[in-house]
Short mmCIF file of C-alpha atoms and ligand atoms in Angstrom, two decimals:
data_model
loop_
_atom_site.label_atom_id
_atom_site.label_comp_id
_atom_site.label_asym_id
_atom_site.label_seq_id
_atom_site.Cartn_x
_atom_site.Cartn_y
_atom_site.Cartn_z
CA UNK A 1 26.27 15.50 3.57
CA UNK A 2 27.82 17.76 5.93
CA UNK A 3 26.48 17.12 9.38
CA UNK A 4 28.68 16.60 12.40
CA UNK A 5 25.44 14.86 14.57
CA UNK A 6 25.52 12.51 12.28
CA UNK A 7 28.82 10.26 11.84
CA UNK A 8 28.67 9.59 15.47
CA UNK A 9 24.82 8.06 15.33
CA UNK A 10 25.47 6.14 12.03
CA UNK A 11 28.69 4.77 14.07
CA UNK A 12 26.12 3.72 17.28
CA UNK A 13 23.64 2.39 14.81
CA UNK A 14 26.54 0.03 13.30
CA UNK A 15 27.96 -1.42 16.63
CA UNK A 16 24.15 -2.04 17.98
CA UNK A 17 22.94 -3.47 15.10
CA UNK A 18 23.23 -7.07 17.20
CA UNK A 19 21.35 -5.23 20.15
CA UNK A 20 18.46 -3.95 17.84
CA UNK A 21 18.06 -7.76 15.97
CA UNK A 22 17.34 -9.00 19.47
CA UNK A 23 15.01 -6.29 20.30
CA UNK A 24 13.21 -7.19 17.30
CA UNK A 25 12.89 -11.07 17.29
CA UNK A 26 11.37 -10.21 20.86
CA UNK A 27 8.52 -7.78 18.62
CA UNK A 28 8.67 -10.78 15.97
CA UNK A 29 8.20 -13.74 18.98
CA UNK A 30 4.30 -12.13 19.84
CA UNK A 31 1.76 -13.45 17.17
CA UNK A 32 -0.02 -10.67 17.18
CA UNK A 33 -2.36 -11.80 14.51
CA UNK A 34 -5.12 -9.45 14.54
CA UNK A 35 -7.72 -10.86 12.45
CA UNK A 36 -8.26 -13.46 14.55
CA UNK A 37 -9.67 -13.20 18.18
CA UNK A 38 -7.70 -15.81 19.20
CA UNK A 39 -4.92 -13.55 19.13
CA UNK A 40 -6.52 -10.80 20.83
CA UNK A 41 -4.08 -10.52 23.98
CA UNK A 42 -1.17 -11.19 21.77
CA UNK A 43 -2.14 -7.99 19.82
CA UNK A 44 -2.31 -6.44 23.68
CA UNK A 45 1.05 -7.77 24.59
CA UNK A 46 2.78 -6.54 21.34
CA UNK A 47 1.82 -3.30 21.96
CA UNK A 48 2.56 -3.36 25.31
CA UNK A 49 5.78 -4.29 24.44
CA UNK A 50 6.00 -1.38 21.88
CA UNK A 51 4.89 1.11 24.21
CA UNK A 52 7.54 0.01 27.13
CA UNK A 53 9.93 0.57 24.26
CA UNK A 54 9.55 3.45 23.54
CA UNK A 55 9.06 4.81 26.85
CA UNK A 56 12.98 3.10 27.60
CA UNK A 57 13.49 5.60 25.73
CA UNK A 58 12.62 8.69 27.52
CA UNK A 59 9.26 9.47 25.44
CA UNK A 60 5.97 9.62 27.06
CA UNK A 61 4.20 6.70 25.57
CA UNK A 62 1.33 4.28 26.32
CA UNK A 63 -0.94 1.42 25.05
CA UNK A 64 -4.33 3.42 24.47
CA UNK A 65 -7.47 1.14 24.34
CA UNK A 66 -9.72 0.97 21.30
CA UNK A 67 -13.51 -1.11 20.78
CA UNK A 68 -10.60 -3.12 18.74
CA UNK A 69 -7.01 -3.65 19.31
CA UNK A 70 -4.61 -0.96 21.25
CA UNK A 71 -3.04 1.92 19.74
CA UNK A 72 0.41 2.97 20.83
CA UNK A 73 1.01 6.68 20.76
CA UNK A 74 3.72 8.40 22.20
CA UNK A 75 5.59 11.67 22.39
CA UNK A 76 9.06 13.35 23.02
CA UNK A 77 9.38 15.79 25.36
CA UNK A 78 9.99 19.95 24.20
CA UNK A 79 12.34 19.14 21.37
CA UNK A 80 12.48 21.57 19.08
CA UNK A 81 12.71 21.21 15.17
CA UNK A 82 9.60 20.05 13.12
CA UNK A 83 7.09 17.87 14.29
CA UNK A 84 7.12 14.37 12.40
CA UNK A 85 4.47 11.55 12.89
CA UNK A 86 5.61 8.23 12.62
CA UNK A 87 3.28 5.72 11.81
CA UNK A 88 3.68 1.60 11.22
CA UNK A 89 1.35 -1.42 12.52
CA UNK A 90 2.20 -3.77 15.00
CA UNK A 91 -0.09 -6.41 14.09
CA UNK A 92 0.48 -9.15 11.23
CA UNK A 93 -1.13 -11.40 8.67
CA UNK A 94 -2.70 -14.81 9.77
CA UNK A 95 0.11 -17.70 9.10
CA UNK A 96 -1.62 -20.62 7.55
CA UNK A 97 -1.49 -22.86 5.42
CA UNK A 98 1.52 -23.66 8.29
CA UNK A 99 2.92 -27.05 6.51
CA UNK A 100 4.56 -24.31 3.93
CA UNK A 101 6.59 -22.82 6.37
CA UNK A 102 10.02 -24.09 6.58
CA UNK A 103 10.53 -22.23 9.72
CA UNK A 104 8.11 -22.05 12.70
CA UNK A 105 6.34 -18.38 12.07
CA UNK A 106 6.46 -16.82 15.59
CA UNK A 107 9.91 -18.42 16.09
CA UNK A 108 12.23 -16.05 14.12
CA UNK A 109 15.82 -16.58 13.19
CA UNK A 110 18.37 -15.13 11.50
CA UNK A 111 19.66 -16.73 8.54
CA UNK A 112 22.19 -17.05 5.46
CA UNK A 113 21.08 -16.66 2.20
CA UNK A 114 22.61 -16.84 -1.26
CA UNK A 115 21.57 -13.07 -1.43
CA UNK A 116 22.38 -12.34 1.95
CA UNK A 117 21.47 -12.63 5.83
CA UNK A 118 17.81 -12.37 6.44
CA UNK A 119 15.22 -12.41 9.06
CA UNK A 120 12.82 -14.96 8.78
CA UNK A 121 9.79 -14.90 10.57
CA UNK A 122 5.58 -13.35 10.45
CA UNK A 123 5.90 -9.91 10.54
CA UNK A 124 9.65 -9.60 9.92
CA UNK A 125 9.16 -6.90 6.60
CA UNK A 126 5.33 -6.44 7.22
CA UNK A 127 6.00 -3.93 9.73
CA UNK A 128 7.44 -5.00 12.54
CA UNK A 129 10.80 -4.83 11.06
CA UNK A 130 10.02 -1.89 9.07
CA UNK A 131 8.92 -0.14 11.90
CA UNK A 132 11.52 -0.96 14.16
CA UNK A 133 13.74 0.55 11.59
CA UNK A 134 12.45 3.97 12.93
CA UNK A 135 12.34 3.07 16.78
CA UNK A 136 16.05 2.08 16.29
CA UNK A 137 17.54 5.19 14.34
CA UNK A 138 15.71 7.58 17.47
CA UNK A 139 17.07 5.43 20.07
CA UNK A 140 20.72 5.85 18.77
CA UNK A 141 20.10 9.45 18.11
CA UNK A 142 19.28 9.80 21.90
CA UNK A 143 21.93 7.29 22.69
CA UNK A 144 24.43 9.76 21.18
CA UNK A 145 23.17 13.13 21.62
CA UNK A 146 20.79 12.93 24.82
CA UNK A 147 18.08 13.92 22.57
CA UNK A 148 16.19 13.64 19.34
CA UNK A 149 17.01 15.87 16.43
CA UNK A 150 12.97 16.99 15.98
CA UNK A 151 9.77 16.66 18.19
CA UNK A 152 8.64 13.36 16.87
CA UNK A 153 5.38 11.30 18.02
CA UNK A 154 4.74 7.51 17.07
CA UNK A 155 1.50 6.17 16.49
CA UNK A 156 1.34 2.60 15.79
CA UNK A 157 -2.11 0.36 14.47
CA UNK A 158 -3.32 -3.04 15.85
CA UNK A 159 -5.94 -3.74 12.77
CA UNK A 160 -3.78 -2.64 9.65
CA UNK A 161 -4.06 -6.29 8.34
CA UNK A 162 -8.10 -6.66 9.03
CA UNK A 163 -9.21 -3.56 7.78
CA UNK A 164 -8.71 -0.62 10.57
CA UNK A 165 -12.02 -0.64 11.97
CA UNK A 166 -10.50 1.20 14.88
CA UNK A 167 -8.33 4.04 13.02
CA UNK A 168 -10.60 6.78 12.08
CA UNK A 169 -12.31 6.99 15.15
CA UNK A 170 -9.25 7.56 16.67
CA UNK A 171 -7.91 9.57 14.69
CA UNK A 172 -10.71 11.43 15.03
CA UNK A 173 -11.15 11.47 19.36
CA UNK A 174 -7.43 12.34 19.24
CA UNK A 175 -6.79 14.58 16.10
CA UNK A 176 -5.10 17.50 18.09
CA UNK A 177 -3.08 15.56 19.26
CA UNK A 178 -1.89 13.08 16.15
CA UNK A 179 -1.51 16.36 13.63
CA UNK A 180 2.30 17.16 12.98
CA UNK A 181 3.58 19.17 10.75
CA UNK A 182 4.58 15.86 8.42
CA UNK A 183 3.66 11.94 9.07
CA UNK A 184 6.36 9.50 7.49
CA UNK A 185 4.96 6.29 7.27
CA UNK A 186 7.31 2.69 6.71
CA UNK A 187 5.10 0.18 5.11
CA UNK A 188 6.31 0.18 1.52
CA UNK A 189 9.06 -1.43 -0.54
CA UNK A 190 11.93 -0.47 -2.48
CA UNK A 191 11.14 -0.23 -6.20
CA UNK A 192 13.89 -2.41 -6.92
CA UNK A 193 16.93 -4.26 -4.52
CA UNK A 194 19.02 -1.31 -2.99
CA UNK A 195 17.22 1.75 -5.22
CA UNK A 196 15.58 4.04 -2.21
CA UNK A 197 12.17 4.62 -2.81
CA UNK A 198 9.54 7.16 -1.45
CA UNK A 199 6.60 6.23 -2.80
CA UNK A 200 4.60 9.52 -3.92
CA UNK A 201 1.15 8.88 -6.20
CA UNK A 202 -0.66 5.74 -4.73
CA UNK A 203 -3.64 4.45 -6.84
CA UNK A 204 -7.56 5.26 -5.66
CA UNK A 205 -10.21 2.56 -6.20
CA UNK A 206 -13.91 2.15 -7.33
CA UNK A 207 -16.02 -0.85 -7.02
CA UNK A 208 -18.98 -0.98 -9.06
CA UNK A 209 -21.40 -4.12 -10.59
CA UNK A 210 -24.72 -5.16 -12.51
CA UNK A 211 -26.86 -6.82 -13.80
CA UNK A 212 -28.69 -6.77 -17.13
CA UNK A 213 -32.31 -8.28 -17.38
CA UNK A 214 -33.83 -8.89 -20.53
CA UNK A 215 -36.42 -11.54 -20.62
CA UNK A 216 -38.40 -12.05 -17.37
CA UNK A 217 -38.14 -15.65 -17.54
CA UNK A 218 -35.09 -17.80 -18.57
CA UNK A 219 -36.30 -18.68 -22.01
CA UNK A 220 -36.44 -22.11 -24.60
CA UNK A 221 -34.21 -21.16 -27.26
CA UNK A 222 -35.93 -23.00 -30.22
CA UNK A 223 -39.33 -21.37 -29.07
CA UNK A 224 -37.55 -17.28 -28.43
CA UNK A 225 -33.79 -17.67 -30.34
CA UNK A 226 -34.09 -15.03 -32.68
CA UNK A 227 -36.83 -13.08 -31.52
CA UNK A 228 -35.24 -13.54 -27.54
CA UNK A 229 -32.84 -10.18 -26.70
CA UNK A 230 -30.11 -11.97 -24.47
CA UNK A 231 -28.58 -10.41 -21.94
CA UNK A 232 -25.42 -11.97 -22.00
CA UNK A 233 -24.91 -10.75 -25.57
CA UNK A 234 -26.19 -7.48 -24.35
CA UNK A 235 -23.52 -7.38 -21.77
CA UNK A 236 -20.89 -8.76 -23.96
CA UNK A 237 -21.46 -6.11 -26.19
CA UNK A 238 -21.14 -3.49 -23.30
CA UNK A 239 -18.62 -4.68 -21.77
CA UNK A 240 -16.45 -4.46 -25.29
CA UNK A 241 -17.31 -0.82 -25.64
CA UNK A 242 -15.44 0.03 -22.52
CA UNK A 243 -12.10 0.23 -24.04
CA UNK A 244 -10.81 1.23 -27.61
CA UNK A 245 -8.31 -0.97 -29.68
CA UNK A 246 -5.60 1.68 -28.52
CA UNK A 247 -6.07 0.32 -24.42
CA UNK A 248 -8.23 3.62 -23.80
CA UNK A 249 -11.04 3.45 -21.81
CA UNK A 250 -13.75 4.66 -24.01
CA UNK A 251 -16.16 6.06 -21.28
CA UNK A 252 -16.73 9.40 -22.31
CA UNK A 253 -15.24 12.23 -19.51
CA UNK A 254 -13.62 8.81 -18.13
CA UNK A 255 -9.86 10.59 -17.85
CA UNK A 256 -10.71 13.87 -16.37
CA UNK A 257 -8.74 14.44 -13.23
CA UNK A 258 -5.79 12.94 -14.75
CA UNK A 259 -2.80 14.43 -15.66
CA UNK A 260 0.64 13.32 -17.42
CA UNK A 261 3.66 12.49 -15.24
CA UNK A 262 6.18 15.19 -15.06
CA UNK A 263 9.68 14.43 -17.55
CA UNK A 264 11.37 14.94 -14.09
CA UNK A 265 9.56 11.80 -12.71
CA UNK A 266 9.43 10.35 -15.36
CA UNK A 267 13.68 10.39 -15.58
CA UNK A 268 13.68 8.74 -11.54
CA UNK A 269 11.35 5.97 -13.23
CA UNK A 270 13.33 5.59 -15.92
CA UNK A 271 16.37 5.39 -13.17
CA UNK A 272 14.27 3.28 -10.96
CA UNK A 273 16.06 -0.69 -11.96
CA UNK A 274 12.65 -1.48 -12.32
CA UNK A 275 12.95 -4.75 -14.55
CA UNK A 276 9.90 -4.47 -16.77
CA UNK A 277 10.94 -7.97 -18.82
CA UNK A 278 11.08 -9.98 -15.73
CA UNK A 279 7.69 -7.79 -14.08
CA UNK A 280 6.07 -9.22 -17.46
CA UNK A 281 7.39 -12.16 -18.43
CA UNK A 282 6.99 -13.76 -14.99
CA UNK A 283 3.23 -13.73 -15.55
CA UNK A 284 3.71 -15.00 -19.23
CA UNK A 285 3.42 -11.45 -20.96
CA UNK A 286 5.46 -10.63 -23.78
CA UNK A 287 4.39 -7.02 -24.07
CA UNK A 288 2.31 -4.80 -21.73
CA UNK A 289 -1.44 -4.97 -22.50
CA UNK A 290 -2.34 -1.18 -21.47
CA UNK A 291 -2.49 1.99 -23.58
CA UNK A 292 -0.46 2.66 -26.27
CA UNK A 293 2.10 5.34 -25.45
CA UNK A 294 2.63 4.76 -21.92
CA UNK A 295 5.47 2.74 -20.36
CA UNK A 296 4.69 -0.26 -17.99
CA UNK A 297 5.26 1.89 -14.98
CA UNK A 298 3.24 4.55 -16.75
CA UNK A 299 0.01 1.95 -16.83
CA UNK A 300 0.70 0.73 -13.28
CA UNK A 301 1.28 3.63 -11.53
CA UNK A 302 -0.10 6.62 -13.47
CA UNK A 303 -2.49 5.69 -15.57
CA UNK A 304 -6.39 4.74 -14.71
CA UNK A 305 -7.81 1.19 -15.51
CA UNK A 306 -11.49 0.12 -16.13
CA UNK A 307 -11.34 -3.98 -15.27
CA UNK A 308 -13.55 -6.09 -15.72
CA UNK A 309 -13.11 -8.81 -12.72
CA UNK A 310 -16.14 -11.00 -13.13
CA UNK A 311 -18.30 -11.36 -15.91
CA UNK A 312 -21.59 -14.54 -15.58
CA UNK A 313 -24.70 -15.63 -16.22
CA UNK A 314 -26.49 -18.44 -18.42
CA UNK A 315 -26.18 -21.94 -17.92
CA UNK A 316 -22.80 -23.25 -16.60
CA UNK A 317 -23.13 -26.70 -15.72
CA UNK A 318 -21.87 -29.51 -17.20
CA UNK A 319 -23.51 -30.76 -20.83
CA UNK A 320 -25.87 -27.81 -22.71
CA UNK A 321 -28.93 -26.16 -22.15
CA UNK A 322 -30.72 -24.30 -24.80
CA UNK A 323 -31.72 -21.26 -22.58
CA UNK A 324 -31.73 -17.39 -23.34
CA UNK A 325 -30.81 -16.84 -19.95
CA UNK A 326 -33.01 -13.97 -18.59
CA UNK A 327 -30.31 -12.44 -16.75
CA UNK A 328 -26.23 -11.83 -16.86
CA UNK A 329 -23.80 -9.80 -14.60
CA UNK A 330 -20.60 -7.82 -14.33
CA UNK A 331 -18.41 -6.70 -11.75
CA UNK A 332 -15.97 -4.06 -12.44
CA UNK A 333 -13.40 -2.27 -10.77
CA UNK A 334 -11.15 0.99 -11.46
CA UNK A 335 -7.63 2.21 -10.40
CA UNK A 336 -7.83 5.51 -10.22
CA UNK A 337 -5.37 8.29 -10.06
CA UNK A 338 -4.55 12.55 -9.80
CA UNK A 339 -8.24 14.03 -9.32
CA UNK A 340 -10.61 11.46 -10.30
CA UNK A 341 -13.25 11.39 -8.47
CA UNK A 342 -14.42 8.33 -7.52
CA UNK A 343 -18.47 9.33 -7.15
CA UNK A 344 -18.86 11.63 -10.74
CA UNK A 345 -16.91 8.25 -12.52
CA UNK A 346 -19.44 5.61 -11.10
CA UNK A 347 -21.93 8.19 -13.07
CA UNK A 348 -19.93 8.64 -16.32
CA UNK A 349 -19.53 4.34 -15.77
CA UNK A 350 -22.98 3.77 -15.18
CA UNK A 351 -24.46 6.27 -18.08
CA UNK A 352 -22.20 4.71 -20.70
CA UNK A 353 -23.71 1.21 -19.74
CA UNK A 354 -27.69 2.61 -19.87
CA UNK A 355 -26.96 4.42 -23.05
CA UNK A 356 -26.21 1.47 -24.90
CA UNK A 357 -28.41 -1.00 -23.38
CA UNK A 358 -30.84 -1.97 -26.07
CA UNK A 359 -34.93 -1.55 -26.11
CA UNK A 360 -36.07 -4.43 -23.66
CA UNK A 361 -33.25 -4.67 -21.88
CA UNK A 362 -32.87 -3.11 -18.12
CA UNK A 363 -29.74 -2.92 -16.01
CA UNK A 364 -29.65 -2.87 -11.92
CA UNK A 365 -27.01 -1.60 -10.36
CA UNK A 366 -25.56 -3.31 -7.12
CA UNK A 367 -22.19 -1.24 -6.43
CA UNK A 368 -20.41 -1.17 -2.97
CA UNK A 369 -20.37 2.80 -2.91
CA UNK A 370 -16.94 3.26 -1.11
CA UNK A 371 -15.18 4.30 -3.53
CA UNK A 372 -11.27 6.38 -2.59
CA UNK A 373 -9.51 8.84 -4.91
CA UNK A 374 -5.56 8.50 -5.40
CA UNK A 375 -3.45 9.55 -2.62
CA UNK A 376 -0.78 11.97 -4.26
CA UNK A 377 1.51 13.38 -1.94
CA UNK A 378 2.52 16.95 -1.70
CA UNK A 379 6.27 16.17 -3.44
CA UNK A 380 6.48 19.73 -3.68
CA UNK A 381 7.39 19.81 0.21
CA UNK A 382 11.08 20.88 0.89
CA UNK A 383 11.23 17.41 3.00
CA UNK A 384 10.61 15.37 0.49
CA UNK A 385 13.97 16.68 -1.45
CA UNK A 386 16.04 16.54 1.85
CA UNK A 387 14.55 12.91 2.27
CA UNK A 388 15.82 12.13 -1.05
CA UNK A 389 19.10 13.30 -0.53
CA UNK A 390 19.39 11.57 2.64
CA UNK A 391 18.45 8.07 1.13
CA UNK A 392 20.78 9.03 -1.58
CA UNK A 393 23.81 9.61 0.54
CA UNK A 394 22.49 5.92 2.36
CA UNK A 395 21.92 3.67 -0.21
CA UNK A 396 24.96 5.78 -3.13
CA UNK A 397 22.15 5.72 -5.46
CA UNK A 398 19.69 7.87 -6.37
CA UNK A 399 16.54 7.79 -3.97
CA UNK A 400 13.45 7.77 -6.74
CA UNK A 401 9.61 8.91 -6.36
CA UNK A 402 8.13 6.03 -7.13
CA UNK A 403 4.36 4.94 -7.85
CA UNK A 404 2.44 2.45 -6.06
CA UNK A 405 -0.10 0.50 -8.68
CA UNK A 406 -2.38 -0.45 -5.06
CA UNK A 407 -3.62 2.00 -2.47
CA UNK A 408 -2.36 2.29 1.06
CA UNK A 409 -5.44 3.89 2.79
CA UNK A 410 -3.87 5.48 5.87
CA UNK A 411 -2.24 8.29 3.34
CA UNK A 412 -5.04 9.37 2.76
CA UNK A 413 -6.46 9.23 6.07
CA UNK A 414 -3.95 11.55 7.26
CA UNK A 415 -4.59 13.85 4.78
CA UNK A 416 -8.57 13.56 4.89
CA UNK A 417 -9.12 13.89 8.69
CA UNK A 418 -5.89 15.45 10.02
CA UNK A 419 -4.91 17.29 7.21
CA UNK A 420 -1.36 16.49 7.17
CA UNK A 421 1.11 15.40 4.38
CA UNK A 422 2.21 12.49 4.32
CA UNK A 423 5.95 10.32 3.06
CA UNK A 424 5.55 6.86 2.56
CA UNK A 425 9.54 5.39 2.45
CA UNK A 426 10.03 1.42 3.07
CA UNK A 427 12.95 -1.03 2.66
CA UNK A 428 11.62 -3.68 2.36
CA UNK A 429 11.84 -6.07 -0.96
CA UNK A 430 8.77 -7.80 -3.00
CA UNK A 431 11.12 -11.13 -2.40
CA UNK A 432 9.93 -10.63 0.90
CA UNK A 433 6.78 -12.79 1.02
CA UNK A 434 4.55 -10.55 2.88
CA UNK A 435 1.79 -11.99 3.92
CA UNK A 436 2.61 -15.16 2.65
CA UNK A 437 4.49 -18.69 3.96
CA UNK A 438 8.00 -17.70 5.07
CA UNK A 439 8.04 -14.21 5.28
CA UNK A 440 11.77 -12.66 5.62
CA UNK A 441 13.31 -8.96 5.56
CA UNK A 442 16.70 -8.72 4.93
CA UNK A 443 18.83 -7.87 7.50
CA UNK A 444 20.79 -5.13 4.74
CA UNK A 445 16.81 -3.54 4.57
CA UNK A 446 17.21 -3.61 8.71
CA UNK A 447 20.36 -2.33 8.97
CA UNK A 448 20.56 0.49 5.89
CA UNK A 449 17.22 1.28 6.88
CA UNK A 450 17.72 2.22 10.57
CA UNK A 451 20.76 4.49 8.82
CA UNK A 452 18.54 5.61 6.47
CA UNK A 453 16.04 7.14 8.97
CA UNK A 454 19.19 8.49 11.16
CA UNK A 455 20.03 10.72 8.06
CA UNK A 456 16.67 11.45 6.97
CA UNK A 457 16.01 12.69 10.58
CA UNK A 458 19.31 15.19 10.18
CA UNK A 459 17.87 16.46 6.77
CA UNK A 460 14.47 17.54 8.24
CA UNK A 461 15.76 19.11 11.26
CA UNK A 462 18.87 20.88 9.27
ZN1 ZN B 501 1.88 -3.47 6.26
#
């Protein structure tokens, strides 16, 4: 990398690194826990605090009211280069059950590891400190050079962590002025400890569930076993037929929409340090359990699932009961991925099911209907190369596009209702307890990550 603005903002970043730690155990001290209306002015007050922030530093910014918590949008000045959204959430994740803590939650400190110094508090990786990451590399770019290197606007959440009733409303009342050319997101993790990650195909979701009926009564089994058609065995049988004895999921039309990953992808996963014996074994596998012919990062990240999460009926109380239970249910759900679409696979899902139901038997269907696609972003973007090579030059290891096997829904958001691309990169590590007792981010994730932006910032405006 051969960009004089740079060396002297990586050099500000490294002497104010004690500076920026402060800044952010003030962020960390406000339990802005926004599930619970308890916490209601705390959410206020932390993005309050957010919004003085970033006006200290010369942007136009503010604390915009919502029906729910605040937004915090603001805006440099006439800067010119491209246009870059940042997004991150201010709020965090309830704290209980408290007694596990070994640290009070709300009262952050700084402290030695065996693997390092880390920053332990609610909120630390999950996004305060992740998002702070960005707020610091602009402040030492204006620090140093009196201005930033591209027109960038920040937009940061209240209600990430209870569902964003808030965010596509306004997104919506204020889409003119939210759409940049690119929104870069920090919310995700590293693949694996010190291998930079921008995380590129993000699973989709469908919900679906029902119920088979056969007799109209619950039934003696003596007076109907044999004759009696029981659902349970009638959903038992269904539910087998979903998959073959290769992993495939048998529903026919079930994989249109996907497609194979690249070899060039496939060589960053391969390079990712992803540690597939200790991914497995530390749930008691010995192998991975998905299709045969795909990797384990292949099934988690690429590949589609049909799961069956809940599967009941019948008599389940203690002792026996000779019934032919007159009713039995399933709940399924689906990962999906490239150009599935969630509404024609709840009918392919729900055909397979009545075409095999036997004579007497009748199925009710009881699905939540939202189902989302996959987000896959636009990696064919020159920014997402020059992002790469940034991390790259950061980190002295190869950034990799990674997969995410869960969804992150404001991706997609951005690209539904704004119609903007979007790059998700994060630094923070799944050690990191996120949204569990003792949450920490390291301070190496704070520190290489507020560098990290600083060059990524020089690639897209070179
Ligand atoms: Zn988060």
């Amino acid at each position: 990398m051969d960009d004089a603005r740079l060396a002297p903002v990586l050099d500000r970043i490294d002497a104010d690194l004690p500076e920026a730690l402060d800044r952010l155990m003030t962020l960390l001290r406000i339990p802005s826990i926004s599930t619970d209306p308890a916490h209601a002015a705390d959410c206020a007050a932390a993005a309050e605090w957010l919004a003085a922030d970033l006006a200290s530093l010369g942007l136009d910014a503010a604390s915009r009211p919502t029906p729910g918590h605040p937004m915090v949008v603001g805006h440099t000045g006439a800067e010119s280069g491209p246009h870059i959204l940042f997004y991150g959430h201010y709020d965090v994740q309830p704290v209980d059950p408290l007694d596990q803590w070994k640290t009070a939650p709300f009262e952050p400190e700084i402290q030695e590891t065996e693997h390092g110094k880390v920053i332990r508090g609610r909120g630390a990786s999950d996004d305060k400190g992740q998002l702070m990451t960005f707020v610091e590399a602009c402040r030492a770019w204006k620090a140093v050079h009196g201005t930033l290197p591209a027109r960038i606007s920040f937009f940061f959440e209240g209600e990430e962590e209870s569902g964003s009733p808030s965010l596509i409303p306004f997104m919506r009342e204020n889409a003119e002025e939210l759409t940049a050319d690119l929104a870069v997101i920090c919310d995700t993790s590293m693949v694996s400890p010190g291998v930079p990650s921008i995380a590129s195909q993000l699973r989709g979701m469908l919900k679906d569930e029902f119920t088979v009926t056969g007799p109209r009564i619950d039934l003696h089994s003596g007076h109907y076993g044999g004759p009696g058609l029981n659902p349970l065995r009638e959903i038992a049988r269904i539910v087998a037929s979903f998959h073959d004895a290769d992993g495939r999921v048998a529903v026919e039309g079930f994989y249109e929409g996907v497609h194979e990953v690249p070899d060039e992808i496939k060589r960053q996963w391969n390079n990712s340090g992803f540690d597939e014996k200790t991914y497995l074994e530390s749930v008691g596998y010995t192998r991975p359990h998905g299709e045969t012919g795909y990797s384990t990062l292949e099934q988690q990240w690429a590949r589609p699932t049909l799961e069956v999460n809940g599967l009941w009926g019948g008599y389940m109380g203690p002792g026996t009961k000779t019934v032919i239970p007159s009713q039995a249910h399933c709940k399924i759900t689906c990962r999906l991925v490239g150009d599935m679409d969630p509404d024609r696979l709840r009918d392919k899902i729900r055909a397979h099911v009545e075409a095999r139901l036997s004579p007497d038997a009748t199925v009710t269907w009881d699905g939540n209907l939202d189902g989302a696609p996959a987000a896959v972003m636009n990696t064919d973007r020159p920014e997402f190369d020059a992002a790469r090579g940034a991390l790259t030059d950061e980190w002295e290891r190869e950034a990799v596009l990674v997969g995410m096997g869960g969804s992150i829904p404001i991706a997609g958001f951005f690209k539904d209702i704004l119609g903007m691309d979007a790059m998700l990169i994060g630094f923070a590590n799944d050690d990191d307890a996120i949204h569990s007792p003792n949450e920490k981010y390291d301070v190496k994730s704070f520190h290489k990550g507020i560098r990290s932006w600083a060059r990524v910032l020089a690639a897209l405006s070179r």
